[in-house]
C-alpha cells in the first residue's frame, strides 16, 4: 500500500515539474496566440489526434465556457465532409506532442489554403507543425511520468496547462466577469445564484402586514402565523417599518410588564433593506451578509410590498 502511494507521489511530482517547466518556454508566441484568439471574428477550432485530441476537446470546452466560442474537431473527420464547418475568420489550435502526427499534418494544407491562422502546440519546436504554424506554443517536457517514459502523462498535463493558460489570459483580456460565466453555466450553482432574481424566489402570499399602532401582544400572533420571523408595518399601503423576532425579544427584556402596552412603531426599523423584483439572488446575499440580516423586502417603485426574500430562499 505504501509502495503504491510512493508511485502516486512521484507521478504527481513529475507532472507538477512538467507544468513548472513550461514557464521558461513562454515567449512572444504565447502573446501572439492570445492576440489571435482575442481578435478572432469566427470560432476557435481545436484539433488533435488520440490523447492530444482528448486534451483538445477539454480546452475547447474551457474556452467556450469563458467567452471564446470554440469547438473540437477530429482531423480525420475533415476528410469526410467536416471541412465545411471552417471559415476564413476562424483560428485553428492544432495539438500534437510530437508535432509530426500524420493525420494532423494532412489537415494543415487545407487550413493554409483557406488562409486560416494556425496556433500550433507541440513538444517539438522543430516539428513540421511548428514550421507551418502562425505561432507555436512549446509544451515539451523532460520525461513522462510513466515509468516506461511511454504513456502520455506529463506531456498531456503540459498541454492541458497551456490550454488553461490561454483561457485565463483571455478571461483577463476580455474582463470576463462571474455574471458572464453564469450565462454559459445556467444549470450550475453559480449560474442559479447569478441569474435567479428576487421575483423568482420571494414569498408573496399571506404577508405578515401590521399597522404601526398595533400593540405588540397582537403583533406577536401575526408574526408567528407569518412564519417568516418578521412583520411589515404599512401605512396607506406603503412600507413604514419592519419588526423581527429579535426586536420582539429585546422589547420583552427591556419593558417586561409594560411590553403589552407598547406598539409596533415603538420597536420597528423605519428603514428596512429593500430590493427590486429583478435584483439577483447573489446581490441579495451580499446585502444580507453586509448588514447581518436574514430577510429583505421586495418592493416596487412606490415602496409597495411585493414579497419577502429570506436566507433560506437564497439557498438554491
mmCIF file of C-alpha atoms in Angstrom:
data_model
loop_
_atom_site.group_PDB
_atom_site.id
_atom_site.type_symbol
_atom_site.label_atom_id
_atom_site.label_comp_id
_atom_site.label_asym_id
_atom_site.label_seq_id
_atom_site.Cartn_x
_atom_site.Cartn_y
_atom_site.Cartn_z
ATOM 1 C CA UNK A 1 0.000 0.000 0.000
ATOM 2 C CA UNK A 2 2.789 2.419 0.940
ATOM 3 C CA UNK A 3 4.592 1.494 -2.270
ATOM 4 C CA UNK A 4 1.536 2.427 -4.346
ATOM 5 C CA UNK A 5 1.336 5.803 -2.654
ATOM 6 C CA UNK A 6 5.011 6.376 -3.353
ATOM 7 C CA UNK A 7 4.404 5.764 -7.071
ATOM 8 C CA UNK A 8 1.484 8.195 -6.989
ATOM 9 C CA UNK A 9 3.563 10.871 -5.235
ATOM 10 C CA UNK A 10 6.354 10.526 -7.782
ATOM 11 C CA UNK A 11 3.866 10.755 -10.650
ATOM 12 C CA UNK A 12 2.389 13.944 -9.230
ATOM 13 C CA UNK A 13 5.832 15.433 -8.682
ATOM 14 C CA UNK A 14 6.865 14.628 -12.264
ATOM 15 C CA UNK A 15 3.695 16.130 -13.701
ATOM 16 C CA UNK A 16 3.936 19.217 -11.475
ATOM 17 C CA UNK A 17 7.526 19.713 -12.617
ATOM 18 C CA UNK A 18 6.411 19.368 -16.233
ATOM 19 C CA UNK A 19 3.950 22.242 -15.760
ATOM 20 C CA UNK A 20 6.525 24.424 -13.983
ATOM 21 C CA UNK A 21 8.926 23.684 -16.834
ATOM 22 C CA UNK A 22 6.555 25.445 -19.238
ATOM 23 C CA UNK A 23 7.156 28.841 -17.636
ATOM 24 C CA UNK A 24 10.633 29.433 -19.160
ATOM 25 C CA UNK A 25 9.223 28.310 -22.522
ATOM 26 C CA UNK A 26 6.613 31.073 -22.621
ATOM 27 C CA UNK A 27 7.625 33.730 -25.147
ATOM 28 C CA UNK A 28 6.143 36.151 -27.663
ATOM 29 C CA UNK A 29 4.431 33.226 -29.400
ATOM 30 C CA UNK A 30 2.088 32.939 -26.423
ATOM 31 C CA UNK A 31 1.265 36.647 -26.697
ATOM 32 C CA UNK A 32 0.601 36.203 -30.412
ATOM 33 C CA UNK A 33 -1.653 33.182 -29.766
ATOM 34 C CA UNK A 34 -3.736 35.097 -27.228
ATOM 35 C CA UNK A 35 -3.956 38.052 -29.612
ATOM 36 C CA UNK A 36 -5.110 35.845 -32.492
ATOM 37 C CA UNK A 37 -7.789 34.243 -30.337
ATOM 38 C CA UNK A 38 -8.902 37.541 -28.818
ATOM 39 C CA UNK A 39 -9.388 39.197 -32.219
ATOM 40 C CA UNK A 40 -10.872 36.099 -33.859
ATOM 41 C CA UNK A 41 -14.142 37.063 -35.600
ATOM 42 C CA UNK A 42 -15.192 33.447 -36.036
ATOM 43 C CA UNK A 43 -14.536 30.353 -33.922
ATOM 44 C CA UNK A 44 -11.509 28.708 -32.379
ATOM 45 C CA UNK A 45 -11.309 25.248 -33.950
ATOM 46 C CA UNK A 46 -9.279 22.916 -31.736
ATOM 47 C CA UNK A 47 -7.930 19.730 -33.268
ATOM 48 C CA UNK A 48 -5.716 16.822 -32.313
ATOM 49 C CA UNK A 49 -5.461 13.033 -32.516
ATOM 50 C CA UNK A 50 -5.507 10.441 -29.738
ATOM 51 C CA UNK A 51 -4.668 11.708 -26.243
ATOM 52 C CA UNK A 52 -3.929 15.167 -27.644
ATOM 53 C CA UNK A 53 -7.417 15.108 -29.110
ATOM 54 C CA UNK A 54 -8.947 14.391 -25.701
ATOM 55 C CA UNK A 55 -7.000 17.303 -24.241
ATOM 56 C CA UNK A 56 -8.085 19.461 -27.174
ATOM 57 C CA UNK A 57 -11.739 18.711 -26.512
ATOM 58 C CA UNK A 58 -11.331 19.867 -22.919
ATOM 59 C CA UNK A 59 -9.513 23.034 -23.985
ATOM 60 C CA UNK A 60 -12.288 23.827 -26.466
ATOM 61 C CA UNK A 61 -14.901 23.358 -23.730
ATOM 62 C CA UNK A 62 -12.999 25.648 -21.343
ATOM 63 C CA UNK A 63 -12.607 28.350 -23.980
ATOM 64 C CA UNK A 64 -16.285 28.200 -24.931
ATOM 65 C CA UNK A 65 -17.447 28.457 -21.329
ATOM 66 C CA UNK A 66 -15.276 31.511 -20.726
ATOM 67 C CA UNK A 67 -16.351 33.663 -23.640
ATOM 68 C CA UNK A 68 -14.274 32.371 -26.573
ATOM 69 C CA UNK A 69 -16.518 30.397 -28.998
ATOM 70 C CA UNK A 70 -14.689 27.155 -29.695
ATOM 71 C CA UNK A 71 -15.260 23.556 -30.650
ATOM 72 C CA UNK A 72 -13.193 20.447 -31.168
ATOM 73 C CA UNK A 73 -12.901 18.587 -34.446
ATOM 74 C CA UNK A 74 -11.048 15.363 -35.209
ATOM 75 C CA UNK A 75 -8.787 15.955 -38.235
ATOM 76 C CA UNK A 76 -9.858 12.568 -39.614
ATOM 77 C CA UNK A 77 -13.434 13.846 -39.887
ATOM 78 C CA UNK A 78 -12.280 16.752 -42.025
ATOM 79 C CA UNK A 79 -11.502 14.315 -44.841
ATOM 80 C CA UNK A 80 -15.123 13.130 -44.781
ATOM 81 C CA UNK A 81 -17.045 16.383 -45.135
ATOM 82 C CA UNK A 82 -16.458 18.331 -41.927
ATOM 83 C CA UNK A 83 -14.224 20.885 -43.640
ATOM 84 C CA UNK A 84 -17.427 22.856 -44.293
ATOM 85 C CA UNK A 85 -17.569 23.997 -40.663
ATOM 86 C CA UNK A 86 -14.408 26.065 -41.130
ATOM 87 C CA UNK A 87 -14.420 29.650 -42.351
ATOM 88 C CA UNK A 88 -11.811 32.275 -43.179
ATOM 89 C CA UNK A 89 -12.469 34.171 -39.935
ATOM 90 C CA UNK A 90 -11.701 31.151 -37.737
ATOM 91 C CA UNK A 91 -8.462 30.300 -35.913
ATOM 92 C CA UNK A 92 -7.162 26.730 -35.615
ATOM 93 C CA UNK A 93 -5.440 25.434 -32.478
ATOM 94 C CA UNK A 94 -3.647 22.219 -33.512
ATOM 95 C CA UNK A 95 -2.217 19.971 -30.776
ATOM 96 C CA UNK A 96 0.334 17.183 -31.191
ATOM 97 C CA UNK A 97 3.019 16.112 -28.739
ATOM 98 C CA UNK A 98 5.457 15.134 -31.488
ATOM 99 C CA UNK A 99 4.300 17.783 -33.926
ATOM 100 C CA UNK A 100 4.673 15.107 -36.594
ATOM 101 C CA UNK A 101 1.313 13.313 -36.338
ATOM 102 C CA UNK A 102 0.472 12.265 -39.892
ATOM 103 C CA UNK A 103 -3.302 12.666 -39.653
ATOM 104 C CA UNK A 104 -2.873 16.177 -38.292
ATOM 105 C CA UNK A 105 -0.262 17.205 -40.847
ATOM 106 C CA UNK A 106 -2.513 16.119 -43.730
ATOM 107 C CA UNK A 107 -5.103 18.518 -42.335
ATOM 108 C CA UNK A 108 -2.705 21.502 -42.258
ATOM 109 C CA UNK A 109 -2.518 22.186 -46.064
ATOM 110 C CA UNK A 110 -6.283 22.613 -46.183
ATOM 111 C CA UNK A 111 -6.128 25.182 -43.388
ATOM 112 C CA UNK A 112 -3.270 27.041 -45.057
ATOM 113 C CA UNK A 113 -5.159 27.056 -48.365
ATOM 114 C CA UNK A 114 -8.098 28.742 -46.606
ATOM 115 C CA UNK A 115 -5.641 31.263 -45.094
ATOM 116 C CA UNK A 116 -6.770 30.410 -41.571
ATOM 117 C CA UNK A 117 -4.196 31.208 -38.835
ATOM 118 C CA UNK A 118 -2.777 28.148 -37.075
ATOM 119 C CA UNK A 119 -1.688 28.090 -33.445
ATOM 120 C CA UNK A 120 0.459 25.000 -33.107
ATOM 121 C CA UNK A 121 1.007 23.331 -29.732
ATOM 122 C CA UNK A 122 3.630 20.614 -29.557
ATOM 123 C CA UNK A 123 6.639 19.389 -27.645
ATOM 124 C CA UNK A 124 8.907 19.773 -30.666
ATOM 125 C CA UNK A 125 9.745 23.334 -31.801
ATOM 126 C CA UNK A 126 11.485 21.845 -34.873
ATOM 127 C CA UNK A 127 8.478 19.831 -35.991
ATOM 128 C CA UNK A 128 6.521 20.310 -39.205
ATOM 129 C CA UNK A 129 3.547 21.510 -37.152
ATOM 130 C CA UNK A 130 5.722 24.237 -35.631
ATOM 131 C CA UNK A 131 7.101 25.119 -39.071
ATOM 132 C CA UNK A 132 3.697 25.657 -40.667
ATOM 133 C CA UNK A 133 2.045 27.361 -37.678
ATOM 134 C CA UNK A 134 1.422 31.095 -37.483
ATOM 135 C CA UNK A 135 2.775 30.814 -33.939
ATOM 136 C CA UNK A 136 3.937 27.804 -31.962
ATOM 137 C CA UNK A 137 3.481 27.027 -28.261
ATOM 138 C CA UNK A 138 6.268 24.853 -26.910
ATOM 139 C CA UNK A 139 4.942 22.269 -24.417
ATOM 140 C CA UNK A 140 7.985 19.995 -24.341
ATOM 141 C CA UNK A 141 8.649 18.036 -21.149
ATOM 142 C CA UNK A 142 11.812 16.319 -19.959
ATOM 143 C CA UNK A 143 10.114 12.981 -19.386
ATOM 144 C CA UNK A 144 6.754 11.346 -18.984
ATOM 145 C CA UNK A 145 5.517 10.436 -15.508
ATOM 146 C CA UNK A 146 5.026 6.936 -16.892
ATOM 147 C CA UNK A 147 7.899 4.756 -15.530
ATOM 148 C CA UNK A 148 8.402 3.463 -19.085
ATOM 149 C CA UNK A 149 8.514 7.031 -20.388
ATOM 150 C CA UNK A 150 5.971 5.971 -22.990
ATOM 151 C CA UNK A 151 2.373 6.669 -21.924
ATOM 152 C CA UNK A 152 1.345 10.323 -22.424
ATOM 153 C CA UNK A 153 1.196 11.640 -18.857
ATOM 154 C CA UNK A 154 3.389 14.671 -18.208
ATOM 155 C CA UNK A 155 3.024 15.707 -21.856
ATOM 156 C CA UNK A 156 -0.786 15.752 -21.754
ATOM 157 C CA UNK A 157 -0.767 17.596 -18.417
ATOM 158 C CA UNK A 158 1.503 20.195 -20.031
ATOM 159 C CA UNK A 159 -0.891 20.561 -22.977
ATOM 160 C CA UNK A 160 -3.816 20.962 -20.625
ATOM 161 C CA UNK A 161 -1.984 23.563 -18.536
ATOM 162 C CA UNK A 162 -1.070 25.555 -21.642
ATOM 163 C CA UNK A 163 -4.692 25.448 -22.772
ATOM 164 C CA UNK A 164 -5.824 26.709 -19.375
ATOM 165 C CA UNK A 165 -3.179 29.449 -19.546
ATOM 166 C CA UNK A 166 -4.642 30.609 -22.865
ATOM 167 C CA UNK A 167 -8.169 30.586 -21.421
ATOM 168 C CA UNK A 168 -7.133 32.510 -18.296
ATOM 169 C CA UNK A 169 -5.249 35.107 -20.333
ATOM 170 C CA UNK A 170 -8.346 35.601 -22.488
ATOM 171 C CA UNK A 171 -10.567 35.879 -19.395
ATOM 172 C CA UNK A 172 -8.387 38.726 -18.161
ATOM 173 C CA UNK A 173 -8.147 40.361 -21.576
ATOM 174 C CA UNK A 174 -11.942 40.260 -22.035
ATOM 175 C CA UNK A 175 -12.611 41.344 -18.442
ATOM 176 C CA UNK A 176 -14.839 38.268 -18.205
ATOM 177 C CA UNK A 177 -16.979 38.513 -15.033
ATOM 178 C CA UNK A 178 -18.889 35.991 -12.858
ATOM 179 C CA UNK A 179 -22.176 37.134 -14.412
ATOM 180 C CA UNK A 180 -20.750 36.304 -17.853
ATOM 181 C CA UNK A 181 -19.640 32.899 -16.614
ATOM 182 C CA UNK A 182 -23.134 32.252 -15.257
ATOM 183 C CA UNK A 183 -24.701 32.845 -18.658
ATOM 184 C CA UNK A 184 -22.637 29.952 -20.008
ATOM 185 C CA UNK A 185 -23.436 27.766 -16.939
ATOM 186 C CA UNK A 186 -27.137 28.379 -16.237
ATOM 187 C CA UNK A 187 -27.585 24.935 -14.712
ATOM 188 C CA UNK A 188 -24.795 25.230 -12.161
ATOM 189 C CA UNK A 189 -24.963 26.621 -8.643
ATOM 190 C CA UNK A 190 -23.153 29.801 -9.644
ATOM 191 C CA UNK A 191 -25.462 30.262 -12.611
ATOM 192 C CA UNK A 192 -28.540 29.877 -10.469
ATOM 193 C CA UNK A 193 -27.355 32.423 -7.920
ATOM 194 C CA UNK A 194 -26.285 34.929 -10.532
ATOM 195 C CA UNK A 195 -29.301 34.588 -12.810
ATOM 196 C CA UNK A 196 -32.140 33.916 -10.352
ATOM 197 C CA UNK A 197 -33.952 37.056 -9.203
ATOM 198 C CA UNK A 198 -35.879 38.094 -6.098
ATOM 199 C CA UNK A 199 -39.120 37.693 -8.018
ATOM 200 C CA UNK A 200 -38.277 34.046 -8.708
ATOM 201 C CA UNK A 201 -37.946 33.039 -5.046
ATOM 202 C CA UNK A 202 -39.820 35.637 -2.961
ATOM 203 C CA UNK A 203 -42.810 34.758 -0.837
ATOM 204 C CA UNK A 204 -45.708 36.975 -1.869
ATOM 205 C CA UNK A 205 -48.780 35.406 -0.248
ATOM 206 C CA UNK A 206 -50.095 35.783 3.325
ATOM 207 C CA UNK A 207 -47.648 38.556 4.146
ATOM 208 C CA UNK A 208 -47.496 39.428 7.891
ATOM 209 C CA UNK A 209 -48.567 43.070 7.418
ATOM 210 C CA UNK A 210 -49.204 45.162 10.585
ATOM 211 C CA UNK A 211 -50.347 48.716 11.306
ATOM 212 C CA UNK A 212 -47.721 50.704 13.273
ATOM 213 C CA UNK A 213 -50.223 51.407 16.053
ATOM 214 C CA UNK A 214 -50.884 47.688 16.721
ATOM 215 C CA UNK A 215 -49.963 46.563 20.250
ATOM 216 C CA UNK A 216 -47.077 44.146 20.447
ATOM 217 C CA UNK A 217 -49.208 41.460 22.075
ATOM 218 C CA UNK A 218 -51.276 41.247 18.871
ATOM 219 C CA UNK A 219 -48.240 41.676 16.668
ATOM 220 C CA UNK A 220 -46.608 38.567 18.162
ATOM 221 C CA UNK A 221 -49.521 36.451 16.972
ATOM 222 C CA UNK A 222 -49.384 37.769 13.393
ATOM 223 C CA UNK A 223 -45.601 37.454 13.190
ATOM 224 C CA UNK A 224 -45.841 33.876 14.426
ATOM 225 C CA UNK A 225 -48.551 32.995 11.875
ATOM 226 C CA UNK A 226 -46.481 34.531 9.089
ATOM 227 C CA UNK A 227 -43.657 32.028 9.736
ATOM 228 C CA UNK A 228 -41.080 34.450 8.378
ATOM 229 C CA UNK A 229 -39.800 35.719 11.695
ATOM 230 C CA UNK A 230 -40.888 39.258 10.863
ATOM 231 C CA UNK A 231 -43.780 41.638 10.406
ATOM 232 C CA UNK A 232 -44.037 44.527 7.943
ATOM 233 C CA UNK A 233 -45.607 47.781 9.142
ATOM 234 C CA UNK A 234 -47.621 49.599 6.479
ATOM 235 C CA UNK A 235 -49.349 52.967 6.246
ATOM 236 C CA UNK A 236 -51.663 53.625 3.299
ATOM 237 C CA UNK A 237 -50.297 50.570 1.518
ATOM 238 C CA UNK A 238 -46.673 51.662 1.782
ATOM 239 C CA UNK A 239 -43.916 50.213 3.933
ATOM 240 C CA UNK A 240 -43.396 52.158 7.158
ATOM 241 C CA UNK A 241 -41.119 49.776 9.013
ATOM 242 C CA UNK A 242 -40.143 46.239 9.945
ATOM 243 C CA UNK A 243 -40.124 44.221 13.166
ATOM 244 C CA UNK A 244 -38.403 40.893 13.694
ATOM 245 C CA UNK A 245 -38.461 38.100 16.274
ATOM 246 C CA UNK A 246 -35.272 39.571 17.673
ATOM 247 C CA UNK A 247 -36.868 43.025 18.047
ATOM 248 C CA UNK A 248 -39.752 41.473 19.966
ATOM 249 C CA UNK A 249 -37.473 39.504 22.323
ATOM 250 C CA UNK A 250 -35.368 42.557 23.077
ATOM 251 C CA UNK A 251 -38.525 44.626 23.726
ATOM 252 C CA UNK A 252 -39.757 41.987 26.208
ATOM 253 C CA UNK A 253 -36.461 42.119 28.100
ATOM 254 C CA UNK A 254 -36.480 45.912 28.104
ATOM 255 C CA UNK A 255 -40.084 46.678 29.074
ATOM 256 C CA UNK A 256 -41.176 43.432 30.754
ATOM 257 C CA UNK A 257 -44.636 44.097 32.272
ATOM 258 C CA UNK A 258 -45.126 47.212 30.134
ATOM 259 C CA UNK A 259 -44.379 45.243 26.960
ATOM 260 C CA UNK A 260 -48.037 44.736 26.065
ATOM 261 C CA UNK A 261 -48.681 48.471 26.227
ATOM 262 C CA UNK A 262 -46.133 49.157 23.521
ATOM 263 C CA UNK A 263 -46.872 49.300 19.805
ATOM 264 C CA UNK A 264 -45.186 48.177 16.626
ATOM 265 C CA UNK A 265 -43.993 51.751 15.956
ATOM 266 C CA UNK A 266 -42.013 51.688 19.219
ATOM 267 C CA UNK A 267 -39.662 48.949 18.019
ATOM 268 C CA UNK A 268 -39.840 48.865 14.243
ATOM 269 C CA UNK A 269 -36.889 49.589 11.981
ATOM 270 C CA UNK A 270 -38.046 52.531 9.881
ATOM 271 C CA UNK A 271 -35.597 51.989 7.029
ATOM 272 C CA UNK A 272 -35.627 48.237 6.321
ATOM 273 C CA UNK A 273 -33.490 46.893 3.493
ATOM 274 C CA UNK A 274 -35.465 46.630 0.277
ATOM 275 C CA UNK A 275 -34.711 45.292 -3.190
ATOM 276 C CA UNK A 276 -36.414 45.329 -6.557
ATOM 277 C CA UNK A 277 -38.038 42.217 -8.099
ATOM 278 C CA UNK A 278 -35.232 41.970 -10.674
ATOM 279 C CA UNK A 279 -32.446 42.030 -8.076
ATOM 280 C CA UNK A 280 -30.242 38.941 -8.420
ATOM 281 C CA UNK A 281 -30.012 36.449 -5.560
ATOM 282 C CA UNK A 282 -26.234 36.928 -5.487
ATOM 283 C CA UNK A 283 -26.731 40.648 -4.733
ATOM 284 C CA UNK A 284 -29.301 39.862 -2.039
ATOM 285 C CA UNK A 285 -26.853 37.501 -0.346
ATOM 286 C CA UNK A 286 -24.259 40.263 -0.310
ATOM 287 C CA UNK A 287 -26.754 42.646 1.321
ATOM 288 C CA UNK A 288 -27.653 40.069 3.972
ATOM 289 C CA UNK A 289 -24.002 39.367 4.753
ATOM 290 C CA UNK A 290 -23.065 43.057 4.858
ATOM 291 C CA UNK A 291 -25.854 44.088 7.242
ATOM 292 C CA UNK A 292 -26.101 40.764 9.112
ATOM 293 C CA UNK A 293 -29.802 40.362 8.383
ATOM 294 C CA UNK A 294 -31.859 37.341 7.414
ATOM 295 C CA UNK A 295 -34.515 38.873 5.166
ATOM 296 C CA UNK A 296 -35.082 41.691 2.688
ATOM 297 C CA UNK A 297 -38.335 43.201 1.457
ATOM 298 C CA UNK A 298 -39.151 43.238 -2.247
ATOM 299 C CA UNK A 299 -40.849 46.463 -3.327
ATOM 300 C CA UNK A 300 -41.945 48.340 -6.435
ATOM 301 C CA UNK A 301 -41.010 51.916 -7.337
ATOM 302 C CA UNK A 302 -43.587 53.323 -4.928
ATOM 303 C CA UNK A 303 -42.449 51.243 -1.949
ATOM 304 C CA UNK A 304 -45.414 48.890 -2.064
ATOM 305 C CA UNK A 305 -44.608 45.480 -0.591
ATOM 306 C CA UNK A 306 -44.426 42.744 -3.231
ATOM 307 C CA UNK A 307 -42.831 39.971 -1.214
ATOM 308 C CA UNK A 308 -40.095 38.823 1.153
ATOM 309 C CA UNK A 309 -36.856 37.004 0.402
ATOM 310 C CA UNK A 310 -35.258 35.295 3.393
ATOM 311 C CA UNK A 311 -31.981 33.485 3.903
ATOM 312 C CA UNK A 312 -33.490 30.090 3.074
ATOM 313 C CA UNK A 313 -34.931 31.347 -0.220
ATOM 314 C CA UNK A 314 -31.397 32.109 -1.375
ATOM 315 C CA UNK A 315 -30.164 28.564 -0.739
ATOM 316 C CA UNK A 316 -30.649 27.314 -4.301
#
